[in-house]
Tab-separated table of C-alpha atoms in Angstrom:
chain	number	residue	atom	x	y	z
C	1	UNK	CA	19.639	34.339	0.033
C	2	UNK	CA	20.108	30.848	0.269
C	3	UNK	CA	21.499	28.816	-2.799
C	4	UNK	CA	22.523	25.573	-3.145
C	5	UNK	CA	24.709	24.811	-6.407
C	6	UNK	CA	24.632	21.821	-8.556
C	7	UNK	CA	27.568	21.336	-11.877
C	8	UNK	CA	28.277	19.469	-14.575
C	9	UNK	CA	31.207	20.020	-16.241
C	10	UNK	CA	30.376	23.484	-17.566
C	11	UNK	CA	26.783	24.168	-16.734
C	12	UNK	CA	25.251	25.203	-13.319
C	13	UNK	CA	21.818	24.727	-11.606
C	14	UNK	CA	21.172	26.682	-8.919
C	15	UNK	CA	18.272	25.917	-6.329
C	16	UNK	CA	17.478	29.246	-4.166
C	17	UNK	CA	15.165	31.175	-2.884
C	18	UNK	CA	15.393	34.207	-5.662
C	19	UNK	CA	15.910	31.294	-8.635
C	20	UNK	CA	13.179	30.235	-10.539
C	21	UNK	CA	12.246	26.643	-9.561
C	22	UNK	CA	14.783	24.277	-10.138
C	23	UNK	CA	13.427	20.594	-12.000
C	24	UNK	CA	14.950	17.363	-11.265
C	25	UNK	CA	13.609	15.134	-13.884
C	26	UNK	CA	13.226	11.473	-12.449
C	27	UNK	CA	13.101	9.082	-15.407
C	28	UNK	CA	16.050	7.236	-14.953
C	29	UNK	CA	15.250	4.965	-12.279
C	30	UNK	CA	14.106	1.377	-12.908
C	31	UNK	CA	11.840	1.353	-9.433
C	32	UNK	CA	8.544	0.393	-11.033
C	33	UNK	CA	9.387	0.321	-14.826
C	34	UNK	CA	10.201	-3.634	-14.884
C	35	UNK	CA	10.976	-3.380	-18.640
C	36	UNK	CA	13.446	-0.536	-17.968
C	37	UNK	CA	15.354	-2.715	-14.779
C	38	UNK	CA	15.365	-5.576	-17.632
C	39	UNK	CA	17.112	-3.918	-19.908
C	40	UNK	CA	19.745	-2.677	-17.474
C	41	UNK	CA	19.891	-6.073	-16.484
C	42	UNK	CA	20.890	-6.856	-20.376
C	43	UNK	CA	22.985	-4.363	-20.929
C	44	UNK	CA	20.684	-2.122	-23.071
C	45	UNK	CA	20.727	1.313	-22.231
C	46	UNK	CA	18.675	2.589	-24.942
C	47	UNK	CA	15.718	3.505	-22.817
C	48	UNK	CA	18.647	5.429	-20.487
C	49	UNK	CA	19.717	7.269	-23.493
C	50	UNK	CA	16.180	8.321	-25.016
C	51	UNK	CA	15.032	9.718	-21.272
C	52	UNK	CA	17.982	11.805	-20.866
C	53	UNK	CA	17.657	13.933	-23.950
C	54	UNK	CA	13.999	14.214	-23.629
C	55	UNK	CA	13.925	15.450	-20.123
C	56	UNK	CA	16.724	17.886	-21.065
C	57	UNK	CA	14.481	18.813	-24.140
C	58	UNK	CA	11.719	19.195	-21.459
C	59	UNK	CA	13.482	21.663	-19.617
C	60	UNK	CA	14.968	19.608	-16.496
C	61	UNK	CA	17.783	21.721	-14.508
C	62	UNK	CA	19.214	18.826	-13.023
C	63	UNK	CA	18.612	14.828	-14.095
C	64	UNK	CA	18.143	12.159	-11.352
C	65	UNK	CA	20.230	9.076	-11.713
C	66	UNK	CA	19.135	6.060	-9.899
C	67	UNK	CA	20.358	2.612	-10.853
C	68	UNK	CA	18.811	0.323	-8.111
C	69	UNK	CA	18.249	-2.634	-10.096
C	70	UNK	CA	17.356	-5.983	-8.270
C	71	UNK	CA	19.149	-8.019	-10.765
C	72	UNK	CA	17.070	-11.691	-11.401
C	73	UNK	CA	20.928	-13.286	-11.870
C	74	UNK	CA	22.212	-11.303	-8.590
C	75	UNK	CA	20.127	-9.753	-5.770
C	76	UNK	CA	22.879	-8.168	-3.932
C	77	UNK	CA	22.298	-4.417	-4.533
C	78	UNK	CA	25.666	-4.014	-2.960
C	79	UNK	CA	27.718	-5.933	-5.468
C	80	UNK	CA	25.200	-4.624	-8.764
C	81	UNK	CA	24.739	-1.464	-8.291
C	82	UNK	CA	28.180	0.535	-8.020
C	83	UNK	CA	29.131	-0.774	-11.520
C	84	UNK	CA	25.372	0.231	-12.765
C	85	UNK	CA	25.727	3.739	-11.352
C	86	UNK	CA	28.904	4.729	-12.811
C	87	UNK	CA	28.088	2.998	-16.174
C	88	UNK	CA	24.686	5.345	-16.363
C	89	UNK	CA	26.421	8.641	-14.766
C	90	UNK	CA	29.548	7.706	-17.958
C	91	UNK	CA	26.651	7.438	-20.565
C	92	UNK	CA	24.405	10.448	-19.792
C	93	UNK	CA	27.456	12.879	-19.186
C	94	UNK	CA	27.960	11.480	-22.505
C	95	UNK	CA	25.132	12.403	-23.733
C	96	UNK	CA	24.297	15.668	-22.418
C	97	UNK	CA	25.895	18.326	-20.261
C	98	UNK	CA	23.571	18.720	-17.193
C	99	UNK	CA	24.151	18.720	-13.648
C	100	UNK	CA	23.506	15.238	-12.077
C	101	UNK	CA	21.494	13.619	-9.217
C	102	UNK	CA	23.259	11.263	-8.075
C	103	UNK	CA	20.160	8.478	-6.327
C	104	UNK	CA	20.724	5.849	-4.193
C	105	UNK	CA	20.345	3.663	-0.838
C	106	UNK	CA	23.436	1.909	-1.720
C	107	UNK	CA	26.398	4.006	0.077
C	108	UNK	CA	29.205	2.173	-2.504
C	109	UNK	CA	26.500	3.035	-5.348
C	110	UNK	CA	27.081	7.011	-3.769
C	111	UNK	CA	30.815	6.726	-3.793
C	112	UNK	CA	30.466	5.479	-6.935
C	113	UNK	CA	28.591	7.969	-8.423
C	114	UNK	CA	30.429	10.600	-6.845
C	115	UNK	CA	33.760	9.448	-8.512
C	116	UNK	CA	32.211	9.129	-11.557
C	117	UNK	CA	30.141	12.408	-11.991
C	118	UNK	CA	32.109	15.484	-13.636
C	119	UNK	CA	31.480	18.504	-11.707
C	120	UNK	CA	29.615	19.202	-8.136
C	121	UNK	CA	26.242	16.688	-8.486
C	122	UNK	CA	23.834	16.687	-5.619
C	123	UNK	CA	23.691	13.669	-3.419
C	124	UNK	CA	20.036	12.002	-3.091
C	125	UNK	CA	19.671	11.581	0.381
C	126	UNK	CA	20.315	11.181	3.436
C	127	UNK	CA	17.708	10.789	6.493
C	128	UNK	CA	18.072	11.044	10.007
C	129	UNK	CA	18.576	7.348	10.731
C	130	UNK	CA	21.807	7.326	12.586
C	131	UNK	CA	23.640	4.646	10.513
C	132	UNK	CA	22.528	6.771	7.067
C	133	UNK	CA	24.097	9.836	9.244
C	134	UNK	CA	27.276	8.083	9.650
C	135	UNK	CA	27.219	6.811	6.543
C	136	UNK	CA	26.886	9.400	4.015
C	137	UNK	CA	27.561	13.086	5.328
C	138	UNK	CA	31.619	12.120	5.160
C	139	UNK	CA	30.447	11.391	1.741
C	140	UNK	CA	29.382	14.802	1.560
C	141	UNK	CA	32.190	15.916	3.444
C	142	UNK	CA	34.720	14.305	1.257
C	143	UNK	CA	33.368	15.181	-2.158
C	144	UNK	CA	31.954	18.464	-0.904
C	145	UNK	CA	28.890	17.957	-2.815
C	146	UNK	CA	25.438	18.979	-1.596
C	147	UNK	CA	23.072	16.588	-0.523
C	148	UNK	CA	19.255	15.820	-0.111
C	149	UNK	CA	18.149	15.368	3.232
C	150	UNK	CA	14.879	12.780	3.739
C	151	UNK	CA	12.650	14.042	7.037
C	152	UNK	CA	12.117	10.643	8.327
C	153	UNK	CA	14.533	8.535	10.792
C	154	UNK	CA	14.908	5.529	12.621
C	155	UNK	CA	11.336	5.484	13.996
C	156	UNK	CA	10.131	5.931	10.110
C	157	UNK	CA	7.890	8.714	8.664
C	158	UNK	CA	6.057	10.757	11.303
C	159	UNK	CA	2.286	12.023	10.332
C	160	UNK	CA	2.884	14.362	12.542
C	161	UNK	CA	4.768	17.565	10.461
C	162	UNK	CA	6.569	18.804	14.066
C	163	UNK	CA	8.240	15.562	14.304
C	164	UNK	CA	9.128	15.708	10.307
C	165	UNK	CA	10.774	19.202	10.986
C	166	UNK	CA	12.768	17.944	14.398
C	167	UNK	CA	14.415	15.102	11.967
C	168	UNK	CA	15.254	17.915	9.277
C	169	UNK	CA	16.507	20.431	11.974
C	170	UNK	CA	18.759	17.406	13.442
C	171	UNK	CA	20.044	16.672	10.149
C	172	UNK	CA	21.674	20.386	9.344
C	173	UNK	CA	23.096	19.947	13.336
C	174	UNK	CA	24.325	16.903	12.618
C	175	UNK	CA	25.860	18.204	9.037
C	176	UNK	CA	27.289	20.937	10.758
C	177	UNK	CA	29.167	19.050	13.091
C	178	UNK	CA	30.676	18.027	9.513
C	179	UNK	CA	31.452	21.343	8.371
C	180	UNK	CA	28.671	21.136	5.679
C	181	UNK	CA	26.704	24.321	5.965
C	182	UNK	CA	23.016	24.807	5.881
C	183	UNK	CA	23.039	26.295	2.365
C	184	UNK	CA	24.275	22.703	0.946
C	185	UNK	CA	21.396	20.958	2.395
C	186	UNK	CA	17.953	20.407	0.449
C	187	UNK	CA	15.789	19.085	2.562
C	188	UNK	CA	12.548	16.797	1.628
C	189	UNK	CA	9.679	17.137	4.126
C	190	UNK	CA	8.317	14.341	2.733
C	191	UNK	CA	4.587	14.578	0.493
C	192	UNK	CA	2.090	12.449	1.662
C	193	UNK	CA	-0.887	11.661	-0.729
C	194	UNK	CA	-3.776	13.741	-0.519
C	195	UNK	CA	-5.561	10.525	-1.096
C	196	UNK	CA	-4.403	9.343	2.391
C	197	UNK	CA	-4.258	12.573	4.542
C	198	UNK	CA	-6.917	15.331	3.737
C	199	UNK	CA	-4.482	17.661	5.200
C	200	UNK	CA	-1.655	16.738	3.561
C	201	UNK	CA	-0.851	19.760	0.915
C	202	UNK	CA	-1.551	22.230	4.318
C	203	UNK	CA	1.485	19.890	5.951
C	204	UNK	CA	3.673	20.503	3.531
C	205	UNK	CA	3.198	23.643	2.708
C	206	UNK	CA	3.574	25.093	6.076
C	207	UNK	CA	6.479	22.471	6.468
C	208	UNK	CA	8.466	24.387	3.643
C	209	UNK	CA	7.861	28.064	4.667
C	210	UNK	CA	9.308	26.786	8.700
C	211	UNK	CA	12.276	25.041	6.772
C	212	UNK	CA	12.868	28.114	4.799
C	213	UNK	CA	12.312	30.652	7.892
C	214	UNK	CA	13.872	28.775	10.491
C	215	UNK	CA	16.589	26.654	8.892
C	216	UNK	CA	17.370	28.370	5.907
C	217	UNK	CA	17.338	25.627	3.702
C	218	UNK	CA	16.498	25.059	0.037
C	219	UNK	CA	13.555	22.066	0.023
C	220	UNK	CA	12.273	19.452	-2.842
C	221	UNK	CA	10.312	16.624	-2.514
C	222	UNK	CA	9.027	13.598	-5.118
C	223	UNK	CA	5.916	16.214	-6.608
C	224	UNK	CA	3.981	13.272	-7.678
C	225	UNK	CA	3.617	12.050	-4.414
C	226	UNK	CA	0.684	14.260	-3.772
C	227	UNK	CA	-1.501	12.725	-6.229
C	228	UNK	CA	-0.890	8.724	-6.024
C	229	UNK	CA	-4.197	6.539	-6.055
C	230	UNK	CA	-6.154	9.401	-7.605
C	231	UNK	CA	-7.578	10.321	-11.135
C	232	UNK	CA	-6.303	12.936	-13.125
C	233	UNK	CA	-2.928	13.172	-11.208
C	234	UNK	CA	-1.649	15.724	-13.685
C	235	UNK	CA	-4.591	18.177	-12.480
C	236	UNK	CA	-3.880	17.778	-8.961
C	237	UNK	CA	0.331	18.001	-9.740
C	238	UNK	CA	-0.743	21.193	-11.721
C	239	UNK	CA	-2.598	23.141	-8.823
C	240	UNK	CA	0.163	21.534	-6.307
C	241	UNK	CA	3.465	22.673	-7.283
C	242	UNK	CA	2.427	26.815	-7.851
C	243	UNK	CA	0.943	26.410	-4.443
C	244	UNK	CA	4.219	24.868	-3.048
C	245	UNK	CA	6.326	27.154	-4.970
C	246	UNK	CA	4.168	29.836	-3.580
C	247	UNK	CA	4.766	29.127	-0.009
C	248	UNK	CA	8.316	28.783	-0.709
C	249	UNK	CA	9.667	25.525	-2.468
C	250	UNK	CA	12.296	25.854	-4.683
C	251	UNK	CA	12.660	22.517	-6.448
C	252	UNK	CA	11.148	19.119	-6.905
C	253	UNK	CA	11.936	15.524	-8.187
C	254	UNK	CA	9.651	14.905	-11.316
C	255	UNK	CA	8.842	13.930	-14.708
C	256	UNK	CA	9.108	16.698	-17.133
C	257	UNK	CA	7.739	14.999	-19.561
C	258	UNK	CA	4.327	13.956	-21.151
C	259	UNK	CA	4.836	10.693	-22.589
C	260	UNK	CA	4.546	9.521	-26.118
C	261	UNK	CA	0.775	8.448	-27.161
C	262	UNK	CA	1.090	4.613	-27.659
C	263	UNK	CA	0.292	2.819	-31.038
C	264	UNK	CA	-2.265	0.862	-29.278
C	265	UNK	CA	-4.234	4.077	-28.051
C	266	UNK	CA	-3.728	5.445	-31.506
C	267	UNK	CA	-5.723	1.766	-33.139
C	268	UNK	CA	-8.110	2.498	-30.718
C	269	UNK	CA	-8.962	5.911	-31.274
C	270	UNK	CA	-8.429	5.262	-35.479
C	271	UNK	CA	-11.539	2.754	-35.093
C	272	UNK	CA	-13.339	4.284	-33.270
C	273	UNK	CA	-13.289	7.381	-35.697
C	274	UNK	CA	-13.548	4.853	-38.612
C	275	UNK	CA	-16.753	3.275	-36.676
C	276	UNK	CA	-18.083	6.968	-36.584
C	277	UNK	CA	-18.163	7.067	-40.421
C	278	UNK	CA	-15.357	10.215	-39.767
C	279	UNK	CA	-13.377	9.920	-43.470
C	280	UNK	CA	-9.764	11.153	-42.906
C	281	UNK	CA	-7.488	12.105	-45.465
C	282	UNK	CA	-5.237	8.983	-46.615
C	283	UNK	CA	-1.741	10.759	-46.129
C	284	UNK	CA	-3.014	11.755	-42.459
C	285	UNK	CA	0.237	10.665	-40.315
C	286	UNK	CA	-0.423	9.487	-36.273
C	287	UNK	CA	1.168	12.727	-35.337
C	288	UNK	CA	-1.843	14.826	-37.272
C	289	UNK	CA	-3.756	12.458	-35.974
C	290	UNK	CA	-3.180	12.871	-31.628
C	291	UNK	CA	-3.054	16.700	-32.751
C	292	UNK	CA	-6.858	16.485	-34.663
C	293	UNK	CA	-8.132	14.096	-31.571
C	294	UNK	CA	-6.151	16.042	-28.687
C	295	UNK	CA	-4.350	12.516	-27.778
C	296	UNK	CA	-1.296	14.431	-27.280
C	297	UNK	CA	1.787	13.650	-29.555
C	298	UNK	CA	3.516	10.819	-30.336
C	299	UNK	CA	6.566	12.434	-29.171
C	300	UNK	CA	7.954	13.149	-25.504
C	301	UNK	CA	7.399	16.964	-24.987
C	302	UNK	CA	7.146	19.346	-21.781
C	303	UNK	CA	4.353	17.930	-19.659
C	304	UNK	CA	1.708	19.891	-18.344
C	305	UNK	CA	3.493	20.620	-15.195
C	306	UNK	CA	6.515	22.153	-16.868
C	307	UNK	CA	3.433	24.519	-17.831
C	308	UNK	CA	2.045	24.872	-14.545
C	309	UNK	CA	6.031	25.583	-13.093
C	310	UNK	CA	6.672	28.242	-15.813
C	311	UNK	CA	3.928	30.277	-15.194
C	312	UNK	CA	4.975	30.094	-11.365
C	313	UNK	CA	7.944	31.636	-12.015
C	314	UNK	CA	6.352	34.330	-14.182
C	315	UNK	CA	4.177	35.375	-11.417
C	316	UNK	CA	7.096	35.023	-8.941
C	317	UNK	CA	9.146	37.253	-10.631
C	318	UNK	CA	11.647	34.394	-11.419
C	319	UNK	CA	11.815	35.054	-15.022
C	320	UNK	CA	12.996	38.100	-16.225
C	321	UNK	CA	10.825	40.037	-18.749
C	322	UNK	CA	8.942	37.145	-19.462
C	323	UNK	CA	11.071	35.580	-21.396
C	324	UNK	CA	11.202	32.160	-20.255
C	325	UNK	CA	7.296	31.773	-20.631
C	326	UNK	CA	7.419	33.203	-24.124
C	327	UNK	CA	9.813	31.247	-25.671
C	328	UNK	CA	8.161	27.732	-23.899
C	329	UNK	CA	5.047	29.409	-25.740
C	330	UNK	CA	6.654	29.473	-29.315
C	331	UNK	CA	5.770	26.752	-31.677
C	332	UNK	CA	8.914	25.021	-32.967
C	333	UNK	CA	9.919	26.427	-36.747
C	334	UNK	CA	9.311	23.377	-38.181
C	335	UNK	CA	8.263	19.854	-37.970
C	336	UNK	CA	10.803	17.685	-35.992
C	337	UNK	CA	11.749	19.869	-33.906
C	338	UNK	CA	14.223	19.388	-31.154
C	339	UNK	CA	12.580	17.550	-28.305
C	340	UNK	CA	9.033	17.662	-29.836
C	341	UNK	CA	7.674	20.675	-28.640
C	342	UNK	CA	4.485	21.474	-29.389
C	343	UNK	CA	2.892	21.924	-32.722
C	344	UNK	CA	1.224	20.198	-36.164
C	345	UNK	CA	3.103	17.605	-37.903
C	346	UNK	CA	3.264	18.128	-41.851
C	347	UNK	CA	4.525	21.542	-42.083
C	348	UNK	CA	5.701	25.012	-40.349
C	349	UNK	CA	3.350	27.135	-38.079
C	350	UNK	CA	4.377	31.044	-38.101
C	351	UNK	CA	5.578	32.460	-35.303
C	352	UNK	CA	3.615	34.524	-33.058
């Protein structure tokens, strides 16, 4: 069986065909959260801090750590983004004890991220654009670290899924000409929106059980992909990744978590109630409130595709006994939690 291991200092993800599927949560990474990139550009890393320890709450396996920043003061990624990397990896190992992503286009952000990163983090990516090649598999070499390989090359991203698995298959060649065997390579067959291509969930699912047969490689891919430019992208996320686990995929880059119910929402929703002539107890918190009005919560918690995920690997047979499902199914004991799971403010729930 193929597996491809990821470490921190003293914990280990492994990605693999007989492991249940491995999440890479994606929140840090300023590429289209401007108020995030301004931040970093300040030197606040609050917003860093608050997304590492929820996605860990959330039940991410590995966290994703991309600092490409176009700085307003300096536009050279080349000069900003080394120093931003290793300042992140040095704050979130900090923070928490998880095996790393390291994310980048930047080769001196990689370098940088591999010098700073405690253990054996995977490398996110390289394609099959021959100067990326050259670039960043001595990387990999070097630091033997595994690394993400992108299906697209120097003639872009193909439509056509032969041509997408050619560019994967001539990646693990080429990485074996380094001495970096298949079982270190994840490859990314690349998600197109269903939006766009009617047939693109068929693509990739067929893409990932060739990769698997005929390469022998672990795959992920950016989950949300599927669903841009569509409504209810959680619904469509939820019936995509089973089906892609199903057929063989064995991790994915993602948000774990369902975000925090804003205070504006929450006005919104308290008017409208109000206008209703609804009379609401006085004490009643906003927390009570999302729960009463099925807003959500106004805390991060496990979105509904850490849901979808977990029950995957219960039918897989990639959680023993159950017991992964059952304890994401326990309330917490009490109010405040760790990582706002699920459950009523204002008081304990009983165990089931």
């Amino acid at each position: 069986m193929t597996r491809t291991i990821v470490e921190s200092k003293t914990r280990t993800a492994i990605i693999g065909f007989d492991q249940p599927f491995c999440v890479i949560g994606e929140r840090i990474n300023p590429t289209g959260r401007k108020i995030l990139a301004a931040e970093l550009e300040a030197g606040d890393f609050s917003t860093v801090e608050r997304d590492a320890l929820a996605q860990v709450a959330a039940g991410a396996n590995v966290l994703d750590i991309n600092a490409g920043v176009v700085y307003n003061s300096n536009p050279n990624p080349n000069e900003t983004e080394p120093p931003l990397m290793t300042r992140i990896i040095e704050l979130v190992q900090g923070l928490v004890d998880m095996p790393l992503c390291i994310d980048s286009s930047v080769p001196a952000a990689l370098e940088a991220g591999l010098a700073a990163a405690e253990g054996r983090p995977l490398l996110n990516s390289v394609t099959g654009e021959e100067e990326r090649l050259e670039l960043v598999l001595p990387l990999v070499k070097k630091y033997n670290v595994p690394v993400v390989a992108i299906s697209n090359d120097d003639s872009g991203i193909s439509e056509d899924p032969d041509v997408r698995f050619a560019v994967a298959k001539k990646i693990v060649e080429r990485a074996a000409d380094f001495g970096i065997p298949a079982h270190d390579i994840v490859v990314d067959p690349l998600v197109m929106p269903i939006g766009a291509m009617a047939t693109a969930g068929q693509q990739v699912f067929a893409l990932v059980r060739r990769l698997r047969q005929e390469l022998g490689v672990n795959t992920t891919c950016g989950a949300s992909n599927i669903s841009f430019g569509l409504p209810n992208r959680h619904g469509i996320n939820n019936a995509f990744l089973p089906m892609a686990i199903g057929a063989g995929m064995t991790s994915a880059i993602m948000n774990p978590c369902a975000l925090p119910v804003g205070a504006k929402a929450i006005a919104a929703k308290r008017a409208e109630v109000a206008a209703a002539g609804i009379l609401l107890p006085d004490e009643m918190d906003d927390e009570s409130f999302c729960a009463l009005f099925g807003l959500g919560s106004t805390r991060y918690r496990p979105g509904r595709e850490m849901e979808a995920i977990r029950a995957a690997n219960l039918l897989g047979n990639h959680d023993a006994h159950g017991s992964a499902w059952i304890r994401f199914n326990k309330p917490p004991e009490a109010e405040g939690a760790e990582g706002g799971r699920r459950g009523r403010a204002g008081g304990r729930r009983r165990r089931g």
